[in-house]
Each structure stands twice: as structure tokens, then as C-alpha cells.
Amino acid sequence: MFGRGRTGGVLSAPAECNVAVLGTTGSGKSALTVKFLTKRFITEYDPNLEDTYSTEEIVDQQPVVVKVMDTADQHRRAPHLEGCQPYLDILALHTRGEAPQPPLILLGNKVDMERYRQVSRCEGVELASRYGCLFFEVSACLDFLSVQQVFHEAVREVRRE
Ligand code: GDP
Ligand code: MG
């Protein structure tokens, strides 16, 4: 999953940050988005639903409007590490030569299902470093604060640009 954004402050209005949540179907993009917006975990969500939600946040004492785009991919990709590589490749292709590079976060979800883990933390860290992303692991059904932390980190990355 990857955060990408751009700020655009107008006078005293809070800056905006756009975050696009990309990933394979079933990886938990909607669950994470809804968790961030409502603090709740919803178990079933229409996998074809795609929407953008807005929320006013305070990140490091500064207000920001975070627009979260929860995407739905029509291609059915494998829900493994190999499944998320095409997204990284497409992003790399489309942002080639851009300076600064749009910030990316590689996010592993469902850490509550540790015993069914298919991707080691190490593999995640390695893939993230290959594509110049930050890397986190979370769960949409565990604590709200670690999910919020990831989205706030996306805002910080955008501010660093
Ligand atoms: P999306 O297609 O990427 O939007 O995936 P969804 O958000 O619809 O989630 C797919 C399925 O995984 C749903 O049944 C969710 O309840 C479940 N799910 C999502 N996140 C988690 C998580 O962190 N832990 C567990 N155990 N299940 C999750
Ligand atoms: Mg979804």
C-alpha cells in the first residue's frame, strides 16, 4: 500500500494531503481506510467500491486535510509480495525523473494473523528499500493508533518534499 500526496495551502486554509491506497484485492485497503476515518474495523466491504474520503487531522501540531483515495483494482493479483510489485513498478515508471519523488509507503496489513504470515518482515523491508519506500506493518482490526500513525507518517513525508 502506498501513500502519495501533495500539499497546497491557500492563505489560512489547512494544507491538503492526498493519499492513494493501492494494493491487491482483499489486502485490506478499505478496512484500513475506514479504520483511519472512523476508528472502527468493518469486516465486509464491497471489493469494487472506490471512493475518496476527507478528514481533518492534526499532525505535529499542524492541521491538515487528508484525502484518502481507497482504490479498487480490476486486475486480480496474487495477494502476496509478488502481487504488490506491479504497483511499485507502475509507480516507478510514472514518476521516473520527477524531483522530488512522490513519497511511498509499503504497508503490510493483517499482522493479527501472524500464524498465517506469508511474507517475512525482512522481505518487506528489503522490497521497500529497493523502491525507496518507508515500510510498516499494521492490522486494521487491532489498535487505531498504529493505523493512524501510518497515515500521519504519509503526511510527514509529503511535508518533507
Ligand atoms: P480491499 O479489497 O483491499 O479493500 O480489502 P478489504 O478491506 O475489503 O478486506 C478484505 C478482507 O480482509 C475483509 O474480509 C476484511 O475483513 C479482512 N481484513 C482487512 N484487514 C484485516 C486485518 O488487518 N486483519 C484481519 N484479520 N482481516 C482483515
Ligand atoms: Mg476495498
PDB file of C-alpha atoms and ligand atoms in Angstrom:
ATOM      1  CA  MET A   1       0.000   0.000   0.000  1.00  0.00           C
ATOM      2  CA  PHE A   2       1.345   3.383  -0.866  1.00  0.00           C
ATOM      3  CA  GLY A   3       0.779   6.939   0.218  1.00  0.00           C
ATOM      4  CA  ARG A   4       1.204   9.706  -2.252  1.00  0.00           C
ATOM      5  CA  GLY A   5       0.337  13.285  -1.751  1.00  0.00           C
ATOM      6  CA  ARG A   6       0.810  16.905  -2.460  1.00  0.00           C
ATOM      7  CA  THR A   7       0.297  19.949  -0.295  1.00  0.00           C
ATOM      8  CA  GLY A   8      -1.456  23.086  -1.419  1.00  0.00           C
ATOM      9  CA  GLY A   9      -2.160  25.656   1.254  1.00  0.00           C
ATOM     10  CA  VAL A  10      -4.392  28.642   0.441  1.00  0.00           C
ATOM     11  CA  LEU A  11      -3.974  31.532   2.905  1.00  0.00           C
ATOM     12  CA  SER A  12      -5.114  30.230   6.297  1.00  0.00           C
ATOM     13  CA  ALA A  13      -6.859  27.101   4.997  1.00  0.00           C
ATOM     14  CA  PRO A  14      -5.143  23.944   6.154  1.00  0.00           C
ATOM     15  CA  ALA A  15      -2.875  22.271   3.644  1.00  0.00           C
ATOM     16  CA  GLU A  16      -4.170  19.261   1.813  1.00  0.00           C
ATOM     17  CA  CYS A  17      -2.529  15.917   1.518  1.00  0.00           C
ATOM     18  CA  ASN A  18      -3.701  13.252  -0.905  1.00  0.00           C
ATOM     19  CA  VAL A  19      -3.126   9.650  -0.019  1.00  0.00           C
ATOM     20  CA  ALA A  20      -3.865   6.900  -2.541  1.00  0.00           C
ATOM     21  CA  VAL A  21      -4.225   3.428  -1.060  1.00  0.00           C
ATOM     22  CA  LEU A  22      -3.202   0.843  -3.628  1.00  0.00           C
ATOM     23  CA  GLY A  23      -2.887  -2.894  -3.392  1.00  0.00           C
ATOM     24  CA  THR A  24      -4.304  -6.263  -4.238  1.00  0.00           C
ATOM     25  CA  THR A  25      -7.982  -7.031  -3.730  1.00  0.00           C
ATOM     26  CA  GLY A  26      -8.530  -8.374  -0.246  1.00  0.00           C
ATOM     27  CA  SER A  27      -5.359  -6.899   1.245  1.00  0.00           C
ATOM     28  CA  GLY A  28      -7.438  -4.656   3.500  1.00  0.00           C
ATOM     29  CA  LYS A  29      -7.286  -1.240   1.811  1.00  0.00           C
ATOM     30  CA  SER A  30     -10.909  -0.424   2.645  1.00  0.00           C
ATOM     31  CA  ALA A  31     -10.651  -1.815   6.169  1.00  0.00           C
ATOM     32  CA  LEU A  32      -7.566   0.359   6.826  1.00  0.00           C
ATOM     33  CA  THR A  33      -9.176   3.431   5.279  1.00  0.00           C
ATOM     34  CA  VAL A  34     -12.363   3.003   7.315  1.00  0.00           C
ATOM     35  CA  LYS A  35     -10.340   2.337  10.470  1.00  0.00           C
ATOM     36  CA  PHE A  36      -8.399   5.556   9.990  1.00  0.00           C
ATOM     37  CA  LEU A  37     -11.591   7.536   9.357  1.00  0.00           C
ATOM     38  CA  THR A  38     -13.901   6.010  11.974  1.00  0.00           C
ATOM     39  CA  LYS A  39     -11.639   4.092  14.409  1.00  0.00           C
ATOM     40  CA  ARG A  40     -13.746   1.021  13.643  1.00  0.00           C
ATOM     41  CA  PHE A  41     -12.966  -2.237  11.912  1.00  0.00           C
ATOM     42  CA  ILE A  42     -15.562  -3.340   9.393  1.00  0.00           C
ATOM     43  CA  THR A  43     -15.366  -6.956   8.316  1.00  0.00           C
ATOM     44  CA  GLU A  44     -17.136  -6.839   4.976  1.00  0.00           C
ATOM     45  CA  TYR A  45     -16.778  -4.141   2.401  1.00  0.00           C
ATOM     46  CA  ASP A  46     -17.727  -4.158  -1.294  1.00  0.00           C
ATOM     47  CA  PRO A  47     -14.412  -5.040  -3.002  1.00  0.00           C
ATOM     48  CA  ASN A  48     -15.368  -2.996  -6.083  1.00  0.00           C
ATOM     49  CA  LEU A  49     -16.181   0.156  -4.172  1.00  0.00           C
ATOM     50  CA  GLU A  50     -13.783   3.007  -4.832  1.00  0.00           C
ATOM     51  CA  ASP A  51     -14.120   6.331  -3.052  1.00  0.00           C
ATOM     52  CA  THR A  52     -12.226   9.305  -1.687  1.00  0.00           C
ATOM     53  CA  TYR A  53     -12.782  10.440   1.889  1.00  0.00           C
ATOM     54  CA  SER A  54     -11.685  13.626   3.614  1.00  0.00           C
ATOM     55  CA  THR A  55     -10.651  14.039   7.208  1.00  0.00           C
ATOM     56  CA  GLU A  56      -9.198  16.961   9.141  1.00  0.00           C
ATOM     57  CA  GLU A  57      -6.188  15.878  11.133  1.00  0.00           C
ATOM     58  CA  ILE A  58      -3.624  17.491  13.369  1.00  0.00           C
ATOM     59  CA  VAL A  59      -0.183  16.156  12.581  1.00  0.00           C
ATOM     60  CA  ASP A  60       2.698  17.508  14.649  1.00  0.00           C
ATOM     61  CA  GLN A  61       0.500  20.354  15.925  1.00  0.00           C
ATOM     62  CA  GLN A  62      -0.371  21.437  12.379  1.00  0.00           C
ATOM     63  CA  PRO A  63      -3.808  20.998  10.800  1.00  0.00           C
ATOM     64  CA  VAL A  64      -4.077  19.170   7.500  1.00  0.00           C
ATOM     65  CA  VAL A  65      -6.935  17.896   5.362  1.00  0.00           C
ATOM     66  CA  VAL A  66      -6.113  14.320   4.434  1.00  0.00           C
ATOM     67  CA  LYS A  67      -7.894  12.983   1.379  1.00  0.00           C
ATOM     68  CA  VAL A  68      -7.762   9.227   1.286  1.00  0.00           C
ATOM     69  CA  MET A  69      -8.464   7.522  -2.007  1.00  0.00           C
ATOM     70  CA  ASP A  70      -9.477   3.926  -1.393  1.00  0.00           C
ATOM     71  CA  THR A  71      -8.922   2.239  -4.742  1.00  0.00           C
ATOM     72  CA  ALA A  72     -10.276  -0.993  -6.201  1.00  0.00           C
ATOM     73  CA  ASP A  73      -8.129  -2.762  -8.763  1.00  0.00           C
ATOM     74  CA  GLN A  74      -9.945  -4.513 -11.601  1.00  0.00           C
ATOM     75  CA  HIS A  75      -6.954  -6.798 -12.126  1.00  0.00           C
ATOM     76  CA  ARG A  76      -6.938  -9.686  -9.737  1.00  0.00           C
ATOM     77  CA  ARG A  77      -3.388 -10.004  -8.497  1.00  0.00           C
ATOM     78  CA  ALA A  78      -1.946 -12.543  -6.111  1.00  0.00           C
ATOM     79  CA  PRO A  79      -2.252 -11.347  -2.503  1.00  0.00           C
ATOM     80  CA  HIS A  80       1.470 -11.907  -1.905  1.00  0.00           C
ATOM     81  CA  LEU A  81       4.564  -9.841  -2.026  1.00  0.00           C
ATOM     82  CA  GLU A  82       4.801 -10.570  -5.795  1.00  0.00           C
ATOM     83  CA  GLY A  83       1.279  -9.172  -6.086  1.00  0.00           C
ATOM     84  CA  CYS A  84       2.314  -5.759  -4.854  1.00  0.00           C
ATOM     85  CA  GLN A  85       5.428  -5.455  -7.008  1.00  0.00           C
ATOM     86  CA  PRO A  86       3.465  -4.437 -10.156  1.00  0.00           C
ATOM     87  CA  TYR A  87       2.133  -1.397  -8.262  1.00  0.00           C
ATOM     88  CA  LEU A  88       5.647  -0.381  -7.301  1.00  0.00           C
ATOM     89  CA  ASP A  89       6.842  -0.879 -10.885  1.00  0.00           C
ATOM     90  CA  ILE A  90       3.989   1.166 -12.364  1.00  0.00           C
ATOM     91  CA  LEU A  91       4.576   3.969  -9.856  1.00  0.00           C
ATOM     92  CA  ALA A  92       8.307   3.947 -10.545  1.00  0.00           C
ATOM     93  CA  LEU A  93       7.621   4.131 -14.289  1.00  0.00           C
ATOM     94  CA  HIS A  94       5.173   7.004 -13.981  1.00  0.00           C
ATOM     95  CA  THR A  95       7.283   9.058 -11.593  1.00  0.00           C
ATOM     96  CA  ARG A  96      10.606   8.487 -13.332  1.00  0.00           C
ATOM     97  CA  GLY A  97      12.634  11.677 -13.414  1.00  0.00           C
ATOM     98  CA  GLU A  98      10.281  13.528 -11.078  1.00  0.00           C
ATOM     99  CA  ALA A  99      12.033  15.552  -8.428  1.00  0.00           C
ATOM    100  CA  PRO A 100      11.225  15.200  -5.653  1.00  0.00           C
ATOM    101  CA  GLN A 101       9.963  11.648  -5.973  1.00  0.00           C
ATOM    102  CA  PRO A 102       6.427  11.261  -4.594  1.00  0.00           C
ATOM    103  CA  PRO A 103       6.576   9.611  -1.192  1.00  0.00           C
ATOM    104  CA  LEU A 104       5.673   5.946  -0.993  1.00  0.00           C
ATOM    105  CA  ILE A 105       4.867   3.759   1.960  1.00  0.00           C
ATOM    106  CA  LEU A 106       4.888  -0.003   1.654  1.00  0.00           C
ATOM    107  CA  LEU A 107       2.411  -1.319   4.163  1.00  0.00           C
ATOM    108  CA  GLY A 108       1.905  -4.881   5.309  1.00  0.00           C
ATOM    109  CA  ASN A 109      -1.554  -5.483   6.791  1.00  0.00           C
ATOM    110  CA  LYS A 110      -3.177  -8.222   8.909  1.00  0.00           C
ATOM    111  CA  VAL A 111      -0.358  -8.663  11.426  1.00  0.00           C
ATOM    112  CA  ASP A 112      -3.022 -10.017  13.771  1.00  0.00           C
ATOM    113  CA  MET A 113      -2.903 -13.176  11.619  1.00  0.00           C
ATOM    114  CA  GLU A 114       0.738 -13.777  12.469  1.00  0.00           C
ATOM    115  CA  ARG A 115       0.479 -17.566  12.308  1.00  0.00           C
ATOM    116  CA  TYR A 116      -0.582 -17.378   8.639  1.00  0.00           C
ATOM    117  CA  ARG A 117       2.177 -14.949   7.720  1.00  0.00           C
ATOM    118  CA  GLN A 118       3.411 -15.451   4.128  1.00  0.00           C
ATOM    119  CA  VAL A 119       5.776 -12.514   3.839  1.00  0.00           C
ATOM    120  CA  SER A 120       8.517 -12.085   6.397  1.00  0.00           C
ATOM    121  CA  ARG A 121       9.194  -8.665   7.838  1.00  0.00           C
ATOM    122  CA  CYS A 122      12.642  -8.920   6.332  1.00  0.00           C
ATOM    123  CA  GLU A 123      11.270  -9.419   2.787  1.00  0.00           C
ATOM    124  CA  GLY A 124       9.048  -6.385   3.290  1.00  0.00           C
ATOM    125  CA  VAL A 125      11.927  -4.233   4.491  1.00  0.00           C
ATOM    126  CA  GLU A 126      14.049  -5.363   1.550  1.00  0.00           C
ATOM    127  CA  LEU A 127      11.377  -4.652  -1.073  1.00  0.00           C
ATOM    128  CA  ALA A 128      10.704  -1.237   0.468  1.00  0.00           C
ATOM    129  CA  SER A 129      14.367  -0.290   0.394  1.00  0.00           C
ATOM    130  CA  ARG A 130      14.638  -1.398  -3.242  1.00  0.00           C
ATOM    131  CA  TYR A 131      11.870   1.046  -4.193  1.00  0.00           C
ATOM    132  CA  GLY A 132      12.820   3.783  -1.739  1.00  0.00           C
ATOM    133  CA  CYS A 133       9.696   3.405   0.423  1.00  0.00           C
ATOM    134  CA  LEU A 134       9.094   3.535   4.125  1.00  0.00           C
ATOM    135  CA  PHE A 135       7.838   0.222   5.468  1.00  0.00           C
ATOM    136  CA  PHE A 136       5.300  -0.533   8.193  1.00  0.00           C
ATOM    137  CA  GLU A 137       3.230  -3.467   9.311  1.00  0.00           C
ATOM    138  CA  VAL A 138      -0.216  -2.970  10.853  1.00  0.00           C
ATOM    139  CA  SER A 139      -3.589  -4.550  11.341  1.00  0.00           C
ATOM    140  CA  ALA A 140      -6.910  -2.936  10.515  1.00  0.00           C
ATOM    141  CA  CYS A 141      -8.559  -4.869  13.335  1.00  0.00           C
ATOM    142  CA  LEU A 142      -6.111  -4.082  16.131  1.00  0.00           C
ATOM    143  CA  ASP A 143      -5.343  -0.685  17.655  1.00  0.00           C
ATOM    144  CA  PHE A 144      -6.410   2.507  15.920  1.00  0.00           C
ATOM    145  CA  LEU A 145      -3.275   4.452  16.850  1.00  0.00           C
ATOM    146  CA  SER A 146      -0.859   2.376  14.773  1.00  0.00           C
ATOM    147  CA  VAL A 147      -3.126   2.723  11.721  1.00  0.00           C
ATOM    148  CA  GLN A 148      -3.421   6.470  12.319  1.00  0.00           C
ATOM    149  CA  GLN A 149       0.351   6.623  12.708  1.00  0.00           C
ATOM    150  CA  VAL A 150       0.862   5.297   9.156  1.00  0.00           C
ATOM    151  CA  PHE A 151      -1.415   7.900   7.601  1.00  0.00           C
ATOM    152  CA  HIS A 152       0.229  10.627   9.686  1.00  0.00           C
ATOM    153  CA  GLU A 153       3.604   9.406   8.503  1.00  0.00           C
ATOM    154  CA  ALA A 154       2.354   9.831   4.911  1.00  0.00           C
ATOM    155  CA  VAL A 155       1.530  13.472   5.753  1.00  0.00           C
ATOM    156  CA  ARG A 156       5.012  13.975   7.221  1.00  0.00           C
ATOM    157  CA  GLU A 157       6.568  12.513   4.095  1.00  0.00           C
ATOM    158  CA  VAL A 158       4.585  14.932   1.924  1.00  0.00           C
ATOM    159  CA  ARG A 159       5.614  17.851   4.142  1.00  0.00           C
ATOM    160  CA  ARG A 160       9.263  16.817   3.791  1.00  0.00           C
ATOM    161  CA  GLU A 161       9.061  17.071  -0.003  1.00  0.00           C
TER     162      GLU A 161
HETATM  163  P1  GDP B   1      -9.559  -4.474  -0.069  1.00  0.00           P
HETATM  164  O1  GDP B   1     -10.062  -5.279  -1.221  1.00  0.00           O
HETATM  165  O2  GDP B   1      -8.086  -4.290  -0.141  1.00  0.00           O
HETATM  166  O3  GDP B   1     -10.292  -3.178   0.121  1.00  0.00           O
HETATM  167  O4  GDP B   1      -9.788  -5.367   1.245  1.00  0.00           O
HETATM  168  P2  GDP B   1     -10.918  -5.219   2.382  1.00  0.00           P
HETATM  169  O5  GDP B   1     -10.676  -4.031   3.218  1.00  0.00           O
HETATM  170  O6  GDP B   1     -12.261  -5.333   1.752  1.00  0.00           O
HETATM  171  O7  GDP B   1     -10.596  -6.514   3.267  1.00  0.00           O
HETATM  172  C1  GDP B   1     -10.631  -7.816   2.697  1.00  0.00           C
HETATM  173  C2  GDP B   1     -10.930  -8.825   3.794  1.00  0.00           C
HETATM  174  O8  GDP B   1      -9.850  -8.850   4.721  1.00  0.00           O
HETATM  175  C3  GDP B   1     -12.193  -8.484   4.604  1.00  0.00           C
HETATM  176  O9  GDP B   1     -12.855  -9.683   4.905  1.00  0.00           O
HETATM  177  C4  GDP B   1     -11.638  -7.827   5.850  1.00  0.00           C
HETATM  178  O10 GDP B   1     -12.487  -8.008   6.948  1.00  0.00           O
HETATM  179  C5  GDP B   1     -10.306  -8.557   6.033  1.00  0.00           C
HETATM  180  N1  GDP B   1      -9.295  -7.724   6.705  1.00  0.00           N
HETATM  181  C6  GDP B   1      -8.891  -6.490   6.344  1.00  0.00           C
HETATM  182  N2  GDP B   1      -7.912  -6.064   7.138  1.00  0.00           N
HETATM  183  C7  GDP B   1      -7.700  -7.042   8.049  1.00  0.00           C
HETATM  184  C8  GDP B   1      -6.789  -7.196   9.149  1.00  0.00           C
HETATM  185  O11 GDP B   1      -5.963  -6.348   9.473  1.00  0.00           O
HETATM  186  N3  GDP B   1      -6.865  -8.379   9.829  1.00  0.00           N
HETATM  187  C9  GDP B   1      -7.758  -9.364   9.513  1.00  0.00           C
HETATM  188  N4  GDP B   1      -7.748 -10.459  10.255  1.00  0.00           N
HETATM  189  N5  GDP B   1      -8.603  -9.249   8.487  1.00  0.00           N
HETATM  190  C10 GDP B   1      -8.585  -8.112   7.761  1.00  0.00           C
HETATM  191 MG    MG B   2     -11.776  -2.233  -0.990  1.00  0.00          MG
END
